[in-house]
Amino acid sequence: MLQLWLEFILMAIFIIISGTYLSKYGDIIADKSGLGQAFIGGILIAMATSLPELVTSVSSVIVGAPDIAVGNAFGSNTFNLVILAFADLLQGKGPLLLRVNYSHLLSGLVGILLSALVVFSLILSHFMNFNLSIFGVGIDSIILLFTYIVTVRMIYRYDKKNPLDPDDPVKEVDPNPDYTLNKALVGFLVCAVVIVFSGYRLSITADQISMLTGIDQSFMGSIMVAAATSLPELVATIAAIRIGSYNMAVGNVFGSNIFNMTIIFFADVFYTQGVLLDNVRIVHILTATVGIIMASIILIGLFYRSRRSFMWMGWDAIAAAVVYFAGVYLLFQLGLNVI
């Protein structure tokens, strides 16, 4: 048992380190390729930092642990949102959301939409036995991917027309003169390989720990695995806060949450025992609902822009954190008591 926990921790450390450098190389690639701010914060870096979640979830369904796969996707979303509460504490006095612009409302709402689609699909499959598929992939997963592609295009076009606030830090000189585009691409690929291996081993050890300890797969995926694979987002967000790039920090979180929902499609593709969402526990609706509530609180705070704070944190960040920890407690109770 001790060996399994040590391997789990070691693989998590590999993911943290590789995910951090993956984010760095992704930033360099975005800068040197001229993809623009939308891809830097909300799309490219978000996809880069979400690669651990993708690899771990796909590996989980391959080894026969679909609940870890789905729980990882939803759990990472809730963990990412609580990262914003931590970032609010780090950035100094006053609410963090006062420092970012309204354009994040769009990406936040898209994240809620995708989560709601999965919840709706879980309800249909579990209570109405509705599980249509195409070549073994659930029609719900296909709709999810299609919705992601359409909405990401909307976000990109909106960002082109409405760039981030002009008072955000502007890179007037190349911040990475020692890196060429090709060097950054090689570094990105190396980190990706490490994450693929680490994510695969992480999913195997998580499944084994679940079986030996009696800890439910849903809880393992939604809390422990999700926290481990979301640490690159935490590092990237803290780094953005330290340089005063608040829009980058918030964009990375919302962008990661959007991409995380497509993980369900890719996991479904590799799941060979039927339609993925038809073979996971209904308890995932709880994790998804917690994420939707947290995102709604943050978006309301972004729109309302209250200046009131407590212990340097905005009340929206505090409320989101309270919802998160309440959800963790409820999920733990359900994981132990619900079959």
mmCIF file of C-alpha atoms in Angstrom, residues 106-230:
data_model
loop_
_atom_site.group_PDB
_atom_site.id
_atom_site.type_symbol
_atom_site.label_atom_id
_atom_site.label_comp_id
_atom_site.label_asym_id
_atom_site.label_seq_id
_atom_site.Cartn_x
_atom_site.Cartn_y
_atom_site.Cartn_z
ATOM 1 C CA LEU A 106 -18.479 34.577 -22.256
ATOM 2 C CA SER A 107 -15.941 31.836 -21.505
ATOM 3 C CA GLY A 108 -17.406 31.330 -18.028
ATOM 4 C CA LEU A 109 -20.895 30.874 -19.448
ATOM 5 C CA VAL A 110 -19.593 28.443 -22.064
ATOM 6 C CA GLY A 111 -18.099 26.350 -19.255
ATOM 7 C CA ILE A 112 -21.458 26.288 -17.486
ATOM 8 C CA LEU A 113 -23.210 25.319 -20.736
ATOM 9 C CA LEU A 114 -20.891 22.370 -21.375
ATOM 10 C CA SER A 115 -21.202 21.137 -17.791
ATOM 11 C CA ALA A 116 -24.988 21.421 -17.977
ATOM 12 C CA LEU A 117 -25.004 19.367 -21.199
ATOM 13 C CA VAL A 118 -23.150 16.555 -19.440
ATOM 14 C CA VAL A 119 -25.517 16.704 -16.451
ATOM 15 C CA PHE A 120 -28.488 16.524 -18.810
ATOM 16 C CA SER A 121 -26.920 13.535 -20.546
ATOM 17 C CA LEU A 122 -26.309 11.748 -17.238
ATOM 18 C CA ILE A 123 -29.952 12.243 -16.301
ATOM 19 C CA LEU A 124 -31.161 10.896 -19.664
ATOM 20 C CA SER A 125 -28.899 7.849 -19.572
ATOM 21 C CA HIS A 126 -29.583 6.867 -15.960
ATOM 22 C CA PHE A 127 -33.274 7.633 -15.622
ATOM 23 C CA MET A 128 -34.556 7.241 -19.188
ATOM 24 C CA ASN A 129 -32.056 4.705 -20.612
ATOM 25 C CA PHE A 130 -31.314 7.079 -23.481
ATOM 26 C CA ASN A 131 -27.855 6.125 -24.785
ATOM 27 C CA LEU A 132 -27.595 6.515 -28.547
ATOM 28 C CA SER A 133 -24.130 6.024 -30.003
ATOM 29 C CA ILE A 134 -22.227 6.289 -33.274
ATOM 30 C CA PHE A 135 -19.400 3.757 -33.743
ATOM 31 C CA GLY A 136 -19.437 3.136 -30.018
ATOM 32 C CA VAL A 137 -19.168 6.821 -29.070
ATOM 33 C CA GLY A 138 -22.150 8.358 -27.302
ATOM 34 C CA ILE A 139 -24.120 10.930 -29.271
ATOM 35 C CA ASP A 140 -23.940 13.119 -26.165
ATOM 36 C CA SER A 141 -20.119 13.116 -26.305
ATOM 37 C CA ILE A 142 -20.212 14.052 -29.987
ATOM 38 C CA ILE A 143 -22.614 16.940 -29.291
ATOM 39 C CA LEU A 144 -20.293 18.041 -26.485
ATOM 40 C CA LEU A 145 -17.277 18.189 -28.808
ATOM 41 C CA PHE A 146 -19.246 20.011 -31.510
ATOM 42 C CA THR A 147 -20.488 22.574 -28.977
ATOM 43 C CA TYR A 148 -16.910 23.074 -27.756
ATOM 44 C CA ILE A 149 -15.613 23.769 -31.272
ATOM 45 C CA VAL A 150 -18.385 26.252 -32.041
ATOM 46 C CA THR A 151 -18.100 28.127 -28.746
ATOM 47 C CA VAL A 152 -14.285 28.310 -28.816
ATOM 48 C CA ARG A 153 -14.531 29.896 -32.252
ATOM 49 C CA MET A 154 -17.002 32.401 -30.788
ATOM 50 C CA ILE A 155 -14.613 33.195 -27.928
ATOM 51 C CA TYR A 156 -11.691 33.658 -30.323
ATOM 52 C CA ARG A 157 -13.660 35.988 -32.611
ATOM 53 C CA TYR A 158 -14.950 37.965 -29.626
ATOM 54 C CA ASP A 159 -11.426 38.327 -28.264
ATOM 55 C CA LYS A 160 -10.202 39.629 -31.627
ATOM 56 C CA LYS A 161 -12.885 42.318 -31.582
ATOM 57 C CA ASN A 162 -12.595 43.061 -27.855
ATOM 58 C CA PRO A 163 -8.950 42.743 -26.750
ATOM 59 C CA LEU A 164 -8.048 42.554 -23.081
ATOM 60 C CA ASP A 165 -7.780 45.732 -21.038
ATOM 61 C CA PRO A 166 -5.159 48.162 -22.409
ATOM 62 C CA ASP A 167 -3.591 48.558 -18.965
ATOM 63 C CA ASP A 168 -2.589 44.889 -18.858
ATOM 64 C CA PRO A 169 1.165 44.264 -19.039
ATOM 65 C CA VAL A 170 2.342 44.467 -22.651
ATOM 66 C CA LYS A 171 5.394 42.549 -23.787
ATOM 67 C CA GLU A 172 7.274 45.272 -25.637
ATOM 68 C CA VAL A 173 10.438 43.121 -25.821
ATOM 69 C CA ASP A 174 10.849 39.393 -26.225
ATOM 70 C CA PRO A 175 10.702 37.964 -22.667
ATOM 71 C CA ASN A 176 12.309 34.711 -23.850
ATOM 72 C CA PRO A 177 15.171 35.642 -26.212
ATOM 73 C CA ASP A 178 17.001 32.367 -25.533
ATOM 74 C CA TYR A 179 14.152 30.274 -26.940
ATOM 75 C CA THR A 180 13.352 29.856 -30.612
ATOM 76 C CA LEU A 181 9.960 28.588 -31.763
ATOM 77 C CA ASN A 182 11.453 25.205 -32.672
ATOM 78 C CA LYS A 183 13.168 24.890 -29.274
ATOM 79 C CA ALA A 184 9.902 25.691 -27.517
ATOM 80 C CA LEU A 185 8.064 23.100 -29.633
ATOM 81 C CA VAL A 186 10.624 20.412 -28.704
ATOM 82 C CA GLY A 187 10.347 21.314 -25.011
ATOM 83 C CA PHE A 188 6.554 21.228 -25.278
ATOM 84 C CA LEU A 189 6.627 17.742 -26.813
ATOM 85 C CA VAL A 190 9.070 16.402 -24.197
ATOM 86 C CA CYS A 191 6.844 17.652 -21.386
ATOM 87 C CA ALA A 192 3.822 16.153 -23.109
ATOM 88 C CA VAL A 193 5.526 12.729 -23.256
ATOM 89 C CA VAL A 194 6.352 12.879 -19.537
ATOM 90 C CA ILE A 195 2.746 13.815 -18.770
ATOM 91 C CA VAL A 196 1.397 10.955 -20.903
ATOM 92 C CA PHE A 197 3.499 8.421 -18.984
ATOM 93 C CA SER A 198 2.837 9.993 -15.566
ATOM 94 C CA GLY A 199 -0.887 10.347 -16.220
ATOM 95 C CA TYR A 200 -1.134 6.708 -17.245
ATOM 96 C CA ARG A 201 0.652 5.503 -14.110
ATOM 97 C CA LEU A 202 -1.364 7.911 -11.942
ATOM 98 C CA SER A 203 -4.650 6.464 -13.174
ATOM 99 C CA ILE A 204 -3.462 2.883 -12.557
ATOM 100 C CA THR A 205 -2.270 3.602 -9.007
ATOM 101 C CA ALA A 206 -5.449 5.570 -8.242
ATOM 102 C CA ASP A 207 -7.564 2.610 -9.345
ATOM 103 C CA GLN A 208 -5.487 0.211 -7.233
ATOM 104 C CA ILE A 209 -5.658 2.471 -4.175
ATOM 105 C CA SER A 210 -9.416 2.710 -4.652
ATOM 106 C CA MET A 211 -9.800 -1.061 -4.680
ATOM 107 C CA LEU A 212 -7.481 -1.737 -1.730
ATOM 108 C CA THR A 213 -8.773 1.017 0.560
ATOM 109 C CA GLY A 214 -12.459 0.961 -0.361
ATOM 110 C CA ILE A 215 -12.319 4.639 -1.350
ATOM 111 C CA ASP A 216 -14.878 5.166 -4.088
ATOM 112 C CA GLN A 217 -13.605 5.730 -7.659
ATOM 113 C CA SER A 218 -15.824 8.799 -7.975
ATOM 114 C CA PHE A 219 -14.175 10.385 -4.926
ATOM 115 C CA MET A 220 -10.674 9.412 -6.093
ATOM 116 C CA GLY A 221 -11.266 10.958 -9.507
ATOM 117 C CA SER A 222 -13.158 14.046 -8.364
ATOM 118 C CA ILE A 223 -10.838 15.026 -5.514
ATOM 119 C CA MET A 224 -7.432 13.344 -5.363
ATOM 120 C CA VAL A 225 -6.677 12.760 -9.055
ATOM 121 C CA ALA A 226 -8.338 16.050 -10.017
ATOM 122 C CA ALA A 227 -6.206 17.994 -7.529
ATOM 123 C CA ALA A 228 -3.009 16.339 -8.779
ATOM 124 C CA THR A 229 -3.740 16.989 -12.462
ATOM 125 C CA SER A 230 -4.935 20.563 -11.796
#
